[in-house]
PDB file of C-alpha atoms and ligand atoms in Angstrom:
ATOM      1  CA  MET A 227      61.574 -20.065  45.412  1.00 55.00           C
ATOM      2  CA  GLY A 228      59.425 -20.867  42.391  1.00 74.00           C
ATOM      3  CA  ILE A 229      59.716 -23.993  40.318  1.00 84.00           C
ATOM      4  CA  MET A 230      59.435 -21.898  37.161  1.00 87.00           C
ATOM      5  CA  SER A 231      62.535 -19.868  37.898  1.00 90.00           C
ATOM      6  CA  GLU A 232      64.444 -23.053  38.768  1.00 91.00           C
ATOM      7  CA  ARG A 233      63.454 -24.598  35.478  1.00 91.00           C
ATOM      8  CA  LEU A 234      64.258 -21.505  33.439  1.00 90.00           C
ATOM      9  CA  LEU A 235      67.713 -21.256  34.953  1.00 93.00           C
ATOM     10  CA  ARG A 236      68.294 -24.897  34.112  1.00 92.00           C
ATOM     11  CA  ASP A 237      66.969 -24.491  30.560  1.00 89.00           C
ATOM     12  CA  PHE A 238      69.321 -21.594  30.015  1.00 89.00           C
ATOM     13  CA  LYS A 239      72.203 -23.536  31.550  1.00 91.00           C
ATOM     14  CA  LEU A 240      72.677 -21.100  34.364  1.00 93.00           C
ATOM     15  CA  ARG A 241      73.802 -22.160  37.783  1.00 94.00           C
ATOM     16  CA  SER A 242      70.950 -21.683  40.197  1.00 93.00           C
ATOM     17  CA  THR A 243      71.848 -19.237  42.944  1.00 92.00           C
ATOM     18  CA  PRO A 244      69.455 -17.632  45.413  1.00 90.00           C
ATOM     19  CA  ASN A 245      70.015 -14.198  43.850  1.00 91.00           C
ATOM     20  CA  ARG A 246      69.383 -15.382  40.320  1.00 94.00           C
ATOM     21  CA  GLN A 247      66.295 -17.257  41.439  1.00 93.00           C
ATOM     22  CA  GLU A 248      64.935 -14.299  43.284  1.00 92.00           C
ATOM     23  CA  ILE A 249      65.435 -11.820  40.456  1.00 94.00           C
ATOM     24  CA  LEU A 250      64.013 -14.218  37.889  1.00 94.00           C
ATOM     25  CA  HIS A 251      61.062 -14.964  40.140  1.00 93.00           C
ATOM     26  CA  LEU A 252      60.317 -11.246  40.264  1.00 93.00           C
ATOM     27  CA  PHE A 253      60.254 -11.058  36.464  1.00 95.00           C
ATOM     28  CA  LEU A 254      57.874 -14.011  36.355  1.00 93.00           C
ATOM     29  CA  LEU A 255      55.656 -12.457  38.980  1.00 92.00           C
ATOM     30  CA  ARG A 256      55.356  -9.086  37.282  1.00 91.00           C
ATOM     31  CA  ASN A 257      54.275  -9.095  33.696  1.00 85.00           C
ATOM     32  CA  TYR A 258      55.707  -5.690  32.938  1.00 94.00           C
ATOM     33  CA  ALA A 259      59.215  -4.410  32.408  1.00 96.00           C
ATOM     34  CA  LEU A 260      61.340  -3.687  35.478  1.00 96.00           C
ATOM     35  CA  SER A 261      64.018  -1.101  36.002  1.00 94.00           C
ATOM     36  CA  HIS A 262      67.175  -1.645  37.982  1.00 91.00           C
ATOM     37  CA  GLY A 263      65.656   0.438  40.774  1.00 89.00           C
ATOM     38  CA  ASP A 264      62.403  -1.573  40.764  1.00 91.00           C
ATOM     39  CA  ILE A 265      64.362  -4.756  41.292  1.00 92.00           C
ATOM     40  CA  GLU A 266      66.424  -3.332  44.122  1.00 89.00           C
ATOM     41  CA  LYS A 267      63.302  -2.013  45.777  1.00 88.00           C
ATOM     42  CA  GLU A 268      61.213  -5.165  45.402  1.00 87.00           C
ATOM     43  CA  ILE A 269      63.723  -7.687  46.572  1.00 84.00           C
ATOM     44  CA  GLU A 270      63.679  -7.826  50.289  1.00 73.00           C
ATOM     45  CA  ASN A 271      67.033  -9.136  51.374  1.00 71.00           C
ATOM     46  CA  ASN A 272      68.833  -6.046  50.069  1.00 72.00           C
ATOM     47  CA  LEU A 273      70.868  -7.150  47.125  1.00 79.00           C
ATOM     48  CA  ASP A 274      73.625  -4.723  46.395  1.00 83.00           C
ATOM     49  CA  ARG A 275      73.671  -2.815  43.114  1.00 86.00           C
ATOM     50  CA  VAL A 276      76.587  -4.771  41.743  1.00 90.00           C
ATOM     51  CA  THR A 277      74.871  -8.116  42.261  1.00 90.00           C
ATOM     52  CA  VAL A 278      71.707  -6.898  40.565  1.00 92.00           C
ATOM     53  CA  TYR A 279      73.766  -5.429  37.739  1.00 93.00           C
ATOM     54  CA  ARG A 280      75.753  -8.632  37.226  1.00 94.00           C
ATOM     55  CA  THR A 281      72.699 -10.844  37.361  1.00 95.00           C
ATOM     56  CA  LEU A 282      70.872  -8.722  34.789  1.00 96.00           C
ATOM     57  CA  LYS A 283      73.927  -8.770  32.558  1.00 96.00           C
ATOM     58  CA  THR A 284      74.085 -12.564  32.763  1.00 96.00           C
ATOM     59  CA  PHE A 285      70.379 -12.885  31.953  1.00 96.00           C
ATOM     60  CA  LEU A 286      70.763 -10.475  29.033  1.00 94.00           C
ATOM     61  CA  ASP A 287      73.732 -12.329  27.598  1.00 93.00           C
ATOM     62  CA  ARG A 288      71.916 -15.645  27.843  1.00 92.00           C
ATOM     63  CA  GLY A 289      68.788 -14.420  26.109  1.00 92.00           C
ATOM     64  CA  LEU A 290      66.565 -14.673  29.154  1.00 94.00           C
ATOM     65  CA  ILE A 291      65.657 -10.995  29.335  1.00 95.00           C
ATOM     66  CA  HIS A 292      65.894  -8.074  26.924  1.00 94.00           C
ATOM     67  CA  LYS A 293      66.338  -4.339  27.258  1.00 93.00           C
ATOM     68  CA  VAL A 294      63.321  -2.101  27.082  1.00 94.00           C
ATOM     69  CA  LEU A 295      64.099   1.521  26.368  1.00 90.00           C
ATOM     70  CA  ASP A 296      61.645   3.469  28.436  1.00 89.00           C
ATOM     71  CA  ASP A 297      60.838   7.146  28.128  1.00 84.00           C
ATOM     72  CA  GLU A 298      63.286   9.754  29.395  1.00 78.00           C
ATOM     73  CA  GLY A 299      66.101   7.439  28.420  1.00 79.00           C
ATOM     74  CA  SER A 300      65.646   5.089  31.342  1.00 86.00           C
ATOM     75  CA  LEU A 301      66.270   1.428  30.873  1.00 92.00           C
ATOM     76  CA  LYS A 302      64.043  -1.446  31.875  1.00 96.00           C
ATOM     77  CA  TYR A 303      64.199  -5.175  31.350  1.00 96.00           C
ATOM     78  CA  ALA A 304      61.580  -7.749  30.419  1.00 96.00           C
ATOM     79  CA  LEU A 305      61.523 -11.494  30.027  1.00 94.00           C
ATOM     80  CA  CYS A 306      62.020 -12.804  26.505  1.00 92.00           C
ATOM     81  CA  LYS A 307      59.080 -14.837  25.364  1.00 81.00           C
ATOM     82  CA  GLU A 308      60.610 -15.984  22.132  1.00 68.00           C
ATOM     83  CA  ALA A 309      63.545 -18.255  21.651  1.00 69.00           C
ATOM     84  CA  CYS A 310      66.480 -16.044  22.457  1.00 85.00           C
ATOM     85  CA  THR A 311      69.881 -17.553  23.041  1.00 82.00           C
ATOM     86  CA  THR A 312      73.437 -16.573  23.807  1.00 81.00           C
ATOM     87  CA  ALA A 313      73.802 -16.073  20.050  1.00 83.00           C
ATOM     88  CA  GLY A 314      71.392 -13.188  20.143  1.00 82.00           C
ATOM     89  CA  HIS A 315      67.922 -11.901  20.682  1.00 84.00           C
ATOM     90  CA  HIS A 316      65.298 -12.455  18.015  1.00 81.00           C
ATOM     91  CA  HIS A 317      62.461 -10.093  18.493  1.00 83.00           C
ATOM     92  CA  ASP A 318      61.318  -6.743  17.224  1.00 85.00           C
ATOM     93  CA  HIS A 319      58.173  -6.113  19.172  1.00 92.00           C
ATOM     94  CA  VAL A 320      56.623  -2.878  20.221  1.00 95.00           C
ATOM     95  CA  HIS A 321      56.815  -1.676  23.824  1.00 95.00           C
ATOM     96  CA  PHE A 322      53.966   0.222  25.356  1.00 96.00           C
ATOM     97  CA  LYS A 323      54.295   2.634  28.235  1.00 96.00           C
ATOM     98  CA  CYS A 324      51.145   3.495  30.138  1.00 96.00           C
ATOM     99  CA  VAL A 325      51.039   7.120  31.212  1.00 96.00           C
ATOM    100  CA  GLN A 326      48.627   6.270  34.022  1.00 97.00           C
ATOM    101  CA  CYS A 327      50.141   3.302  35.844  1.00 95.00           C
ATOM    102  CA  GLY A 328      53.658   3.899  34.539  1.00 94.00           C
ATOM    103  CA  GLN A 329      54.102   0.262  33.514  1.00 95.00           C
ATOM    104  CA  THR A 330      55.852  -0.682  30.319  1.00 96.00           C
ATOM    105  CA  ASN A 331      54.752  -3.862  28.587  1.00 95.00           C
ATOM    106  CA  CYS A 332      55.952  -5.986  25.701  1.00 94.00           C
ATOM    107  CA  LEU A 333      53.245  -6.105  23.066  1.00 94.00           C
ATOM    108  CA  ASN A 334      52.739  -8.976  20.707  1.00 91.00           C
ATOM    109  CA  VAL A 335      53.011  -6.517  17.804  1.00 93.00           C
ATOM    110  CA  GLU A 336      55.928  -6.295  15.434  1.00 91.00           C
ATOM    111  CA  VAL A 337      57.830  -3.085  14.877  1.00 90.00           C
ATOM    112  CA  PRO A 338      56.843  -1.999  11.354  1.00 91.00           C
ATOM    113  CA  ASN A 339      59.485  -2.174   8.710  1.00 88.00           C
ATOM    114  CA  VAL A 340      60.986   1.270   8.247  1.00 91.00           C
ATOM    115  CA  ARG A 341      62.633   2.145   4.947  1.00 94.00           C
ATOM    116  CA  LEU A 342      66.010   3.659   5.621  1.00 96.00           C
ATOM    117  CA  PRO A 343      67.937   5.966   3.303  1.00 97.00           C
ATOM    118  CA  LYS A 344      70.561   4.402   1.070  1.00 97.00           C
ATOM    119  CA  GLY A 345      73.696   3.428   2.944  1.00 97.00           C
ATOM    120  CA  TYR A 346      71.976   2.882   6.294  1.00 96.00           C
ATOM    121  CA  ARG A 347      71.601  -0.585   7.734  1.00 92.00           C
ATOM    122  CA  ALA A 348      69.564  -1.288  10.849  1.00 88.00           C
ATOM    123  CA  THR A 349      70.770  -3.789  13.405  1.00 84.00           C
ATOM    124  CA  GLU A 350      68.111  -3.117  15.998  1.00 82.00           C
ATOM    125  CA  ALA A 351      64.834  -1.235  16.249  1.00 84.00           C
ATOM    126  CA  ASN A 352      63.141   0.088  19.353  1.00 87.00           C
ATOM    127  CA  LEU A 353      59.650   1.438  19.326  1.00 92.00           C
ATOM    128  CA  LEU A 354      57.995   2.777  22.437  1.00 94.00           C
ATOM    129  CA  ILE A 355      54.384   3.805  22.216  1.00 96.00           C
ATOM    130  CA  GLN A 356      52.900   5.797  25.074  1.00 96.00           C
ATOM    131  CA  GLY A 357      49.275   5.924  26.018  1.00 97.00           C
ATOM    132  CA  VAL A 358      46.760   4.213  28.279  1.00 98.00           C
ATOM    133  CA  CYS A 359      47.015   0.467  28.818  1.00 97.00           C
ATOM    134  CA  GLU A 360      44.245  -2.111  28.721  1.00 94.00           C
ATOM    135  CA  ARG A 361      43.803  -2.240  32.473  1.00 94.00           C
ATOM    136  CA  CYS A 362      43.769   1.521  32.970  1.00 97.00           C
ATOM    137  CA  SER A 363      41.247   2.157  30.225  1.00 93.00           C
ATOM    138  CA  ASP A 364      38.562   0.039  31.889  1.00 81.00           C
TER     139      ASP A 364
HETATM  140 ZN1  LIG B 458      65.231 -11.751  23.740  1.00 67.47          ZN
HETATM  141 ZN1  LIG B 459      48.112   1.392  32.836  1.00 67.47          ZN
HETATM  142 ZN1  LIG B 460      59.838  -6.562  25.101  1.00 67.47          ZN
END
């Protein structure tokens, strides 16, 4: 499996197992967010749901991937590009869902600061914009 996934696992102090390598490799290969189902479908040697679930949970906890709230309440995951750690994730970027190809991407655009009513305190912000992506609009 890829050298990149090996190195990432090492950087994030995760034991390198074939399953972890394979799932991470898939994230590196695709540059868009993946759902649980996408991962199960794309990985050939049928990983069971529990293994995929556990691996994603580990990656999330370590700051390797983050949750992407897709439309219709479905959940996807994408690699973190910034310095996220076990202590927490540090990004508030916009996600963009293409209505043509169905891919959801992390955009290098910050979620605008929203003024909340008195007494409300935000801990997390998710912004999903839908439309046509760069590739589909060509
Ligand atoms: Zn992150
Ligand atoms: Zn598209
Ligand atoms: Zn993202």
